[in-house]
Steps between C-alpha positions, in 0.01 A plus 500: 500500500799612290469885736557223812780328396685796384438620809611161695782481292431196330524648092644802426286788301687406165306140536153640539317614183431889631597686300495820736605355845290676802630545858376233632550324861427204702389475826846307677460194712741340743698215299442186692820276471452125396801263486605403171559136591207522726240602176734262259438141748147619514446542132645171422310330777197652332631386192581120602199466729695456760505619918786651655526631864557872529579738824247735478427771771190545553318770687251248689557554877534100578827531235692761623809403368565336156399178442595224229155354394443292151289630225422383176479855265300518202426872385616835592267771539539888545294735740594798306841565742608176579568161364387149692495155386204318547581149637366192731607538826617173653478582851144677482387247254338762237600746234632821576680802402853607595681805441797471334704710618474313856599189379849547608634107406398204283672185495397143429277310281183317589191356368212711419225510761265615307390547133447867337134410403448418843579857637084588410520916618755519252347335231137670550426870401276754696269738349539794698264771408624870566251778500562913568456533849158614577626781781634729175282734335293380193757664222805362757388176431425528154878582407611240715298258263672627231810474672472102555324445194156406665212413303107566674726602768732218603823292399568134555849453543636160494741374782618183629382419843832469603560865437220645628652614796781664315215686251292603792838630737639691131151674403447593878135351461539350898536861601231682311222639761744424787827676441484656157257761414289452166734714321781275597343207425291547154374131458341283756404064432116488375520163581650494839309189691645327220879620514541485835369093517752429201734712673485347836504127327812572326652664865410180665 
Protein backbone atom coordinates (compact mmCIF):
# COMPACT_ATOMS: atom_id res chain seq x y z
CA UNK A 1 0.00 0.00 0.00
CA UNK A 2 2.71 2.52 0.95
CA UNK A 3 4.68 1.24 -2.92
CA UNK A 4 0.96 2.62 -4.36
CA UNK A 5 0.74 5.75 -2.94
CA UNK A 6 4.24 6.70 -3.57
CA UNK A 7 3.55 5.86 -6.76
CA UNK A 8 0.04 7.90 -6.94
CA UNK A 9 1.61 10.60 -5.36
CA UNK A 10 -0.25 10.72 -2.33
CA UNK A 11 3.06 10.44 0.47
CA UNK A 12 6.30 10.99 -0.51
CA UNK A 13 9.15 8.11 0.07
CA UNK A 14 10.50 10.07 3.22
CA UNK A 15 6.84 9.19 4.86
CA UNK A 16 6.95 5.48 4.24
CA UNK A 17 9.01 3.32 6.64
CA UNK A 18 11.43 1.65 3.71
CA UNK A 19 14.22 2.03 4.44
CA UNK A 20 15.70 1.18 0.85
CA UNK A 21 13.04 2.66 -1.57
CA UNK A 22 12.50 0.25 -4.81
CA UNK A 23 11.42 1.47 -8.28
CA UNK A 24 8.24 1.04 -7.99
CA UNK A 25 5.11 2.09 -10.33
CA UNK A 26 1.46 2.23 -10.58
CA UNK A 27 -0.64 1.32 -13.16
CA UNK A 28 -2.26 5.22 -14.16
CA UNK A 29 -5.95 5.72 -14.48
CA UNK A 30 -7.90 8.53 -16.09
CA UNK A 31 -8.79 11.15 -13.19
CA UNK A 32 -12.50 11.49 -13.27
CA UNK A 33 -13.43 15.17 -12.30
CA UNK A 34 -16.15 15.70 -9.53
CA UNK A 35 -17.32 19.23 -8.60
CA UNK A 36 -16.24 20.42 -5.39
CA UNK A 37 -19.58 21.99 -4.49
CA UNK A 38 -21.23 19.17 -6.23
CA UNK A 39 -19.42 16.30 -3.62
CA UNK A 40 -19.64 19.14 -0.64
CA UNK A 41 -24.00 19.58 -0.99
CA UNK A 42 -23.96 15.86 -1.30
CA UNK A 43 -21.92 15.13 1.76
CA UNK A 44 -23.92 17.39 3.86
CA UNK A 45 -27.17 16.10 2.50
CA UNK A 46 -25.82 12.73 3.56
CA UNK A 47 -24.93 14.22 6.63
CA UNK A 48 -28.40 16.05 7.50
CA UNK A 49 -30.55 13.30 6.01
CA UNK A 50 -31.73 15.37 3.74
CA UNK A 51 -32.79 15.21 -0.47
CA UNK A 52 -31.59 17.59 -2.86
CA UNK A 53 -32.24 17.58 -6.69
CA UNK A 54 -29.15 17.14 -8.79
CA UNK A 55 -28.57 17.34 -12.85
CA UNK A 56 -27.13 14.26 -13.51
CA UNK A 57 -26.39 12.89 -17.09
CA UNK A 58 -27.05 9.81 -17.42
CA UNK A 59 -26.18 7.37 -20.14
CA UNK A 60 -29.83 5.71 -20.29
CA UNK A 61 -31.10 6.21 -23.89
CA UNK A 62 -34.74 7.64 -22.68
CA UNK A 63 -32.36 10.64 -20.88
CA UNK A 64 -30.31 11.81 -23.43
CA UNK A 65 -29.70 15.01 -22.16
CA UNK A 66 -29.21 15.99 -18.46
CA UNK A 67 -31.85 15.87 -16.28
CA UNK A 68 -32.58 17.46 -12.70
CA UNK A 69 -34.12 14.50 -10.69
CA UNK A 70 -34.27 14.43 -6.59
CA UNK A 71 -32.34 11.97 -4.60
CA UNK A 72 -31.91 11.46 -1.13
CA UNK A 73 -27.84 10.23 -0.78
CA UNK A 74 -26.72 8.18 1.95
CA UNK A 75 -23.23 6.43 1.23
CA UNK A 76 -20.61 6.67 -1.32
CA UNK A 77 -19.12 3.70 -2.71
CA UNK A 78 -16.01 3.04 -5.01
CA UNK A 79 -15.75 0.49 -8.00
CA UNK A 80 -12.08 0.53 -7.86
CA UNK A 81 -11.89 3.71 -10.65
CA UNK A 82 -14.72 5.64 -9.90
CA UNK A 83 -16.69 7.18 -7.15
CA UNK A 84 -20.85 7.09 -7.00
CA UNK A 85 -23.17 7.94 -4.34
CA UNK A 86 -25.65 5.60 -3.54
CA UNK A 87 -29.05 7.36 -3.12
CA UNK A 88 -33.09 6.96 -3.49
CA UNK A 89 -34.12 7.98 -6.63
CA UNK A 90 -37.32 10.03 -6.51
CA UNK A 91 -38.43 9.68 -9.93
CA UNK A 92 -37.74 5.77 -10.23
CA UNK A 93 -38.91 5.30 -6.75
CA UNK A 94 -35.83 2.97 -5.55
CA UNK A 95 -32.21 3.20 -4.54
CA UNK A 96 -29.59 3.62 -6.89
CA UNK A 97 -26.15 4.52 -7.70
CA UNK A 98 -24.85 7.64 -9.43
CA UNK A 99 -21.57 8.54 -10.60
CA UNK A 100 -20.26 11.44 -9.35
CA UNK A 101 -18.59 12.86 -11.62
CA UNK A 102 -21.97 13.21 -13.78
CA UNK A 103 -23.72 14.98 -11.33
CA UNK A 104 -22.99 18.24 -12.89
CA UNK A 105 -25.47 20.57 -10.33
CA UNK A 106 -27.11 20.33 -6.90
CA UNK A 107 -29.29 22.83 -5.53
CA UNK A 108 -32.17 22.79 -3.07
CA UNK A 109 -33.21 21.10 0.00
CA UNK A 110 -35.97 18.57 0.46
CA UNK A 111 -37.28 15.95 2.65
CA UNK A 112 -35.83 12.58 2.66
CA UNK A 113 -37.72 9.97 0.65
CA UNK A 114 -36.39 7.35 2.03
CA UNK A 115 -34.45 6.06 5.12
CA UNK A 116 -30.72 4.52 4.82
CA UNK A 117 -31.89 1.22 6.51
CA UNK A 118 -34.41 1.03 3.98
CA UNK A 119 -31.92 0.87 0.98
CA UNK A 120 -31.76 -3.41 1.80
CA UNK A 121 -28.84 -4.30 -1.25
CA UNK A 122 -26.81 -1.97 0.52
CA UNK A 123 -27.24 -3.06 3.82
CA UNK A 124 -26.97 -7.00 2.98
CA UNK A 125 -23.58 -8.74 2.13
CA UNK A 126 -22.98 -11.54 -0.54
CA UNK A 127 -20.83 -14.44 -0.12
CA UNK A 128 -19.27 -14.81 -3.30
CA UNK A 129 -17.13 -17.83 -3.55
CA UNK A 130 -14.07 -17.62 -6.05
CA UNK A 131 -12.37 -20.77 -7.11
CA UNK A 132 -9.11 -21.27 -9.77
CA UNK A 133 -10.68 -21.69 -12.91
CA UNK A 134 -10.95 -25.27 -13.74
CA UNK A 135 -9.69 -24.74 -17.69
CA UNK A 136 -5.85 -24.15 -16.11
CA UNK A 137 -3.62 -26.93 -15.57
CA UNK A 138 -3.61 -28.68 -12.10
CA UNK A 139 -0.23 -26.72 -10.76
CA UNK A 140 -1.90 -23.34 -12.67
CA UNK A 141 -4.53 -23.57 -10.38
CA UNK A 142 -2.77 -24.46 -7.42
CA UNK A 143 -0.70 -21.07 -7.43
CA UNK A 144 -3.65 -19.24 -8.16
CA UNK A 145 -4.99 -20.59 -4.72
CA UNK A 146 -2.18 -19.34 -3.19
CA UNK A 147 -2.48 -16.25 -4.90
CA UNK A 148 -6.14 -15.43 -3.43
CA UNK A 149 -5.51 -17.06 -0.30
CA UNK A 150 -7.97 -20.07 -0.90
CA UNK A 151 -8.43 -22.66 1.56
CA UNK A 152 -9.71 -26.57 0.17
CA UNK A 153 -9.63 -24.60 -2.91
CA UNK A 154 -11.91 -21.58 -2.70
CA UNK A 155 -12.35 -17.94 -1.18
CA UNK A 156 -15.50 -16.27 0.03
CA UNK A 157 -15.24 -12.77 -0.50
CA UNK A 158 -17.71 -10.55 1.04
CA UNK A 159 -19.56 -7.82 -1.07
CA UNK A 160 -22.55 -5.80 -0.80
CA UNK A 161 -25.21 -6.62 -3.25
CA UNK A 162 -25.15 -3.32 -4.37
CA UNK A 163 -21.66 -3.74 -5.65
CA UNK A 164 -21.77 -6.79 -7.15
CA UNK A 165 -21.91 -5.56 -10.44
CA UNK A 166 -18.94 -3.35 -9.94
CA UNK A 167 -16.86 -6.66 -8.35
CA UNK A 168 -17.96 -8.86 -11.16
CA UNK A 169 -17.21 -5.90 -14.22
CA UNK A 170 -13.46 -5.17 -12.10
CA UNK A 171 -12.39 -9.03 -11.69
CA UNK A 172 -13.62 -9.69 -15.38
CA UNK A 173 -15.57 -12.81 -13.90
CA UNK A 174 -18.69 -11.93 -16.68
CA UNK A 175 -16.09 -12.52 -19.35
CA UNK A 176 -14.30 -15.66 -18.28
CA UNK A 177 -15.13 -18.64 -20.91
CA UNK A 178 -16.58 -16.01 -23.30
CA UNK A 179 -14.01 -13.35 -24.01
CA UNK A 180 -11.05 -14.03 -21.76
CA UNK A 181 -9.05 -17.08 -22.00
CA UNK A 182 -8.33 -19.08 -18.64
CA UNK A 183 -5.07 -17.45 -18.38
CA UNK A 184 -6.73 -14.11 -18.45
CA UNK A 185 -9.19 -14.85 -16.21
CA UNK A 186 -7.60 -17.08 -13.19
CA UNK A 187 -10.78 -17.30 -10.91
CA UNK A 188 -14.25 -18.18 -11.91
CA UNK A 189 -17.78 -17.94 -9.10
CA UNK A 190 -18.21 -21.65 -7.53
CA UNK A 191 -21.37 -20.52 -6.62
CA UNK A 192 -22.73 -18.97 -9.72
CA UNK A 193 -26.74 -19.92 -9.66
CA UNK A 194 -26.44 -18.13 -6.55
CA UNK A 195 -24.57 -14.80 -7.68
CA UNK A 196 -26.24 -14.28 -10.56
CA UNK A 197 -30.05 -14.44 -8.59
CA UNK A 198 -28.53 -11.89 -5.94
CA UNK A 199 -27.05 -10.17 -8.73
CA UNK A 200 -30.02 -9.81 -10.88
CA UNK A 201 -32.26 -8.81 -7.59
CA UNK A 202 -30.03 -6.05 -6.77
CA UNK A 203 -30.10 -4.94 -10.90
CA UNK A 204 -33.80 -4.90 -10.70
Amino acid sequence: MQLGSVSNHVISADETWLSDMPDADAMPAPQRRVDVNVLRALLAAVSKGRAVEILYQSMNPTRPEPTWRWITPHAFGNDGLRWHVRAYCHIDLKFKDFLLSRCLEVRGDGEAGAAPEQDVFWNETFPVVLSPNPALSGSQQSIVAQDYAMTSGSVSVPVRKALLYYFQKRLRLDAVGSLDGPQEAPVVIANREEFAHALSEAMA
